[in-house]
């Protein structure tokens, strides 16, 4: 019978934004907490911790997921993408530039998760309608912006902004 020692820590090795990391996590440690507290990658934010707000969104093996709904040990060996991996050498991506131009953030708490989701969304749907953008954003809670700037920024990058 599998015996889990309370408090036992397990080695977890992951690739984050192309760089190899390893650290230790208890079986119950959430991937979001592992990224922030063990790997010191604080770009991924944590809001609700139960899969509702979208602030903690990262990619695992190319798929956008809630990192608060994954245990760190489940991600062992995975390729993870976080908001820190979007800009290269200090150069913002076109989507990040559009967020800046369209005032798509205020406090910025929701922004890392939305940028990760929207980046992947545009990769799979480079020519979205406004309704499709709003449907994608329905998985994210932003308490500041009213979403208008975010929608415009995403449509800007797609070349569909009014
Ligand atoms: S913190 Fe993960 S969805 Fe809210
Ligand atoms: S900018 Fe503050 S929650 Fe979205």
mmCIF file of C-alpha atoms and ligand atoms in Angstrom:
data_model
loop_
_atom_site.group_PDB
_atom_site.id
_atom_site.type_symbol
_atom_site.label_atom_id
_atom_site.label_comp_id
_atom_site.label_asym_id
_atom_site.label_seq_id
_atom_site.Cartn_x
_atom_site.Cartn_y
_atom_site.Cartn_z
ATOM 1 C CA UNK A 1 0.000 0.000 0.000
ATOM 2 C CA UNK A 2 1.301 3.474 -0.891
ATOM 3 C CA UNK A 3 2.320 5.244 2.287
ATOM 4 C CA UNK A 4 2.532 9.032 2.188
ATOM 5 C CA UNK A 5 4.573 10.514 4.996
ATOM 6 C CA UNK A 6 2.963 13.758 6.210
ATOM 7 C CA UNK A 7 5.299 16.641 5.462
ATOM 8 C CA UNK A 8 7.587 14.561 3.212
ATOM 9 C CA UNK A 9 9.114 16.635 0.459
ATOM 10 C CA UNK A 10 9.612 15.320 -3.063
ATOM 11 C CA UNK A 11 12.041 16.530 -5.684
ATOM 12 C CA UNK A 12 10.283 18.233 -8.615
ATOM 13 C CA UNK A 13 12.215 19.098 -11.780
ATOM 14 C CA UNK A 14 10.594 21.343 -14.348
ATOM 15 C CA UNK A 15 11.558 23.556 -17.254
ATOM 16 C CA UNK A 16 10.152 27.070 -16.835
ATOM 17 C CA UNK A 17 10.404 29.463 -19.759
ATOM 18 C CA UNK A 18 13.154 27.303 -21.257
ATOM 19 C CA UNK A 19 15.268 27.120 -18.112
ATOM 20 C CA UNK A 20 15.669 24.006 -15.949
ATOM 21 C CA UNK A 21 14.738 24.265 -12.282
ATOM 22 C CA UNK A 22 14.383 21.785 -9.502
ATOM 23 C CA UNK A 23 13.077 22.090 -5.992
ATOM 24 C CA UNK A 24 11.156 20.266 -3.317
ATOM 25 C CA UNK A 25 7.443 20.096 -2.705
ATOM 26 C CA UNK A 26 5.121 18.271 -0.366
ATOM 27 C CA UNK A 27 2.533 16.102 -2.115
ATOM 28 C CA UNK A 28 -0.105 18.753 -1.269
ATOM 29 C CA UNK A 29 1.892 21.753 -2.564
ATOM 30 C CA UNK A 30 0.104 23.598 -5.350
ATOM 31 C CA UNK A 31 2.031 24.322 -8.526
ATOM 32 C CA UNK A 32 1.292 28.047 -8.041
ATOM 33 C CA UNK A 33 2.915 27.969 -4.596
ATOM 34 C CA UNK A 34 5.854 25.915 -5.893
ATOM 35 C CA UNK A 35 6.516 28.476 -8.636
ATOM 36 C CA UNK A 36 6.327 31.393 -6.242
ATOM 37 C CA UNK A 37 7.804 30.117 -3.014
ATOM 38 C CA UNK A 38 10.230 27.404 -4.101
ATOM 39 C CA UNK A 39 11.391 28.752 -7.486
ATOM 40 C CA UNK A 40 10.910 32.443 -6.541
ATOM 41 C CA UNK A 41 9.044 33.164 -9.766
ATOM 42 C CA UNK A 42 6.568 35.703 -8.443
ATOM 43 C CA UNK A 43 5.070 36.723 -11.799
ATOM 44 C CA UNK A 44 2.335 34.102 -11.420
ATOM 45 C CA UNK A 45 -0.285 35.567 -9.112
ATOM 46 C CA UNK A 46 -2.587 33.730 -6.728
ATOM 47 C CA UNK A 47 -6.092 34.987 -6.063
ATOM 48 C CA UNK A 48 -8.896 32.561 -5.284
ATOM 49 C CA UNK A 49 -6.887 29.320 -5.102
ATOM 50 C CA UNK A 50 -9.830 27.332 -6.398
ATOM 51 C CA UNK A 51 -9.796 27.765 -10.143
ATOM 52 C CA UNK A 52 -12.131 30.723 -10.557
ATOM 53 C CA UNK A 53 -10.155 33.947 -10.997
ATOM 54 C CA UNK A 54 -7.539 32.890 -13.569
ATOM 55 C CA UNK A 55 -4.752 34.952 -11.986
ATOM 56 C CA UNK A 56 -2.531 31.886 -11.621
ATOM 57 C CA UNK A 57 -2.739 30.771 -15.267
ATOM 58 C CA UNK A 58 0.427 29.266 -16.739
ATOM 59 C CA UNK A 59 1.038 26.852 -19.586
ATOM 60 C CA UNK A 60 1.960 23.241 -18.970
ATOM 61 C CA UNK A 61 3.345 21.556 -22.074
ATOM 62 C CA UNK A 62 1.791 24.315 -24.174
ATOM 63 C CA UNK A 63 -1.697 24.254 -22.651
ATOM 64 C CA UNK A 64 -3.044 27.089 -20.503
ATOM 65 C CA UNK A 65 -4.026 25.782 -17.057
ATOM 66 C CA UNK A 66 -4.782 27.061 -13.571
ATOM 67 C CA UNK A 67 -1.628 26.422 -11.581
ATOM 68 C CA UNK A 68 -3.690 26.467 -8.348
ATOM 69 C CA UNK A 69 -5.520 23.368 -9.567
ATOM 70 C CA UNK A 70 -2.343 21.349 -10.102
ATOM 71 C CA UNK A 71 -0.054 19.856 -7.539
ATOM 72 C CA UNK A 72 3.614 20.610 -8.067
ATOM 73 C CA UNK A 73 4.467 16.896 -8.071
ATOM 74 C CA UNK A 74 2.107 16.423 -11.033
ATOM 75 C CA UNK A 75 4.211 18.854 -13.045
ATOM 76 C CA UNK A 76 7.468 16.946 -12.558
ATOM 77 C CA UNK A 77 9.228 16.815 -15.940
ATOM 78 C CA UNK A 78 6.867 19.318 -17.574
ATOM 79 C CA UNK A 79 7.570 22.409 -19.654
ATOM 80 C CA UNK A 80 5.947 25.372 -17.956
ATOM 81 C CA UNK A 81 5.407 28.841 -19.371
ATOM 82 C CA UNK A 82 4.784 31.845 -17.118
ATOM 83 C CA UNK A 83 4.375 35.558 -17.706
ATOM 84 C CA UNK A 84 8.105 36.035 -17.098
ATOM 85 C CA UNK A 85 8.779 34.101 -20.321
ATOM 86 C CA UNK A 86 6.776 36.381 -22.614
ATOM 87 C CA UNK A 87 9.119 39.380 -23.032
ATOM 88 C CA UNK A 88 12.576 38.556 -24.416
ATOM 89 C CA UNK A 89 15.631 40.586 -23.435
ATOM 90 C CA UNK A 90 13.378 43.309 -22.071
ATOM 91 C CA UNK A 91 11.399 43.603 -25.304
ATOM 92 C CA UNK A 92 7.660 43.323 -24.721
ATOM 93 C CA UNK A 93 5.563 41.109 -26.952
ATOM 94 C CA UNK A 94 3.061 42.817 -29.269
ATOM 95 C CA UNK A 95 0.303 41.782 -26.850
ATOM 96 C CA UNK A 96 2.099 43.307 -23.877
ATOM 97 C CA UNK A 97 2.662 46.484 -25.898
ATOM 98 C CA UNK A 98 -1.028 46.550 -26.781
ATOM 99 C CA UNK A 99 -1.932 46.202 -23.084
ATOM 100 C CA UNK A 100 0.233 49.218 -22.339
ATOM 101 C CA UNK A 101 -1.162 51.227 -25.247
ATOM 102 C CA UNK A 102 -4.813 50.387 -24.499
ATOM 103 C CA UNK A 103 -4.551 50.850 -20.719
ATOM 104 C CA UNK A 104 -5.569 47.220 -20.274
ATOM 105 C CA UNK A 105 -4.399 47.064 -16.684
ATOM 106 C CA UNK A 106 -4.691 49.082 -13.531
ATOM 107 C CA UNK A 107 -3.554 47.228 -10.401
ATOM 108 C CA UNK A 108 -2.145 44.464 -12.614
ATOM 109 C CA UNK A 109 -3.138 41.603 -10.347
ATOM 110 C CA UNK A 110 -5.076 39.773 -13.058
ATOM 111 C CA UNK A 111 -2.639 40.680 -15.830
ATOM 112 C CA UNK A 112 -0.123 37.789 -15.763
ATOM 113 C CA UNK A 113 -2.865 35.185 -16.076
ATOM 114 C CA UNK A 114 -4.688 37.085 -18.791
ATOM 115 C CA UNK A 115 -1.489 37.613 -20.790
ATOM 116 C CA UNK A 116 -0.653 33.907 -20.622
ATOM 117 C CA UNK A 117 -4.200 32.889 -21.633
ATOM 118 C CA UNK A 118 -4.498 35.514 -24.368
ATOM 119 C CA UNK A 119 -1.095 34.658 -25.817
ATOM 120 C CA UNK A 120 -2.073 31.028 -26.160
ATOM 121 C CA UNK A 121 -5.554 31.992 -27.388
ATOM 122 C CA UNK A 122 -4.094 34.104 -30.209
ATOM 123 C CA UNK A 123 -1.742 31.285 -31.187
ATOM 124 C CA UNK A 124 -4.682 28.957 -31.745
ATOM 125 C CA UNK A 125 -7.111 31.638 -32.964
ATOM 126 C CA UNK A 126 -5.164 34.485 -34.598
ATOM 127 C CA UNK A 127 -8.286 36.126 -36.059
ATOM 128 C CA UNK A 128 -10.849 36.139 -33.233
ATOM 129 C CA UNK A 129 -14.104 38.017 -33.099
ATOM 130 C CA UNK A 130 -14.859 40.287 -30.157
ATOM 131 C CA UNK A 131 -17.325 37.683 -28.855
ATOM 132 C CA UNK A 132 -14.615 35.020 -28.929
ATOM 133 C CA UNK A 133 -12.232 37.288 -27.039
ATOM 134 C CA UNK A 134 -14.884 38.010 -24.425
ATOM 135 C CA UNK A 135 -15.651 34.310 -24.094
ATOM 136 C CA UNK A 136 -11.949 33.566 -23.488
ATOM 137 C CA UNK A 137 -11.839 36.365 -20.918
ATOM 138 C CA UNK A 138 -14.822 34.897 -19.094
ATOM 139 C CA UNK A 139 -12.274 32.623 -17.437
ATOM 140 C CA UNK A 140 -10.549 35.611 -15.827
ATOM 141 C CA UNK A 141 -11.684 38.047 -13.190
ATOM 142 C CA UNK A 142 -10.499 41.647 -13.410
ATOM 143 C CA UNK A 143 -11.838 43.936 -10.722
ATOM 144 C CA UNK A 144 -10.391 47.158 -12.147
ATOM 145 C CA UNK A 145 -10.683 47.667 -15.865
ATOM 146 C CA UNK A 146 -14.197 46.688 -16.891
ATOM 147 C CA UNK A 147 -12.435 44.546 -19.551
ATOM 148 C CA UNK A 148 -12.801 47.102 -22.372
ATOM 149 C CA UNK A 149 -9.101 47.899 -22.643
ATOM 150 C CA UNK A 150 -8.205 44.224 -22.436
ATOM 151 C CA UNK A 151 -10.589 43.327 -25.257
ATOM 152 C CA UNK A 152 -9.267 46.191 -27.417
ATOM 153 C CA UNK A 153 -5.653 45.176 -26.755
ATOM 154 C CA UNK A 154 -6.255 41.578 -27.814
ATOM 155 C CA UNK A 155 -8.187 42.664 -30.896
ATOM 156 C CA UNK A 156 -5.391 45.145 -31.714
ATOM 157 C CA UNK A 157 -2.896 42.304 -31.943
ATOM 158 C CA UNK A 158 -5.300 40.303 -34.075
ATOM 159 C CA UNK A 159 -5.744 43.327 -36.342
ATOM 160 C CA UNK A 160 -9.473 43.363 -35.599
ATOM 161 C CA UNK A 161 -9.729 46.368 -33.319
ATOM 162 C CA UNK A 162 -12.509 48.828 -34.127
HETATM 163 S S1 LIG B 1 -5.730 31.536 -8.013
HETATM 164 FE FE1 LIG B 1 -5.953 29.985 -9.483
HETATM 165 S S2 LIG B 1 -7.797 30.443 -10.505
HETATM 166 FE FE2 LIG B 1 -7.687 31.907 -8.896
HETATM 167 S S1 LIG B 2 -6.147 45.309 -13.406
HETATM 168 FE FE1 LIG B 2 -6.711 45.093 -11.313
HETATM 169 S S2 LIG B 2 -7.715 43.166 -11.258
HETATM 170 FE FE2 LIG B 2 -7.360 43.510 -13.355
#
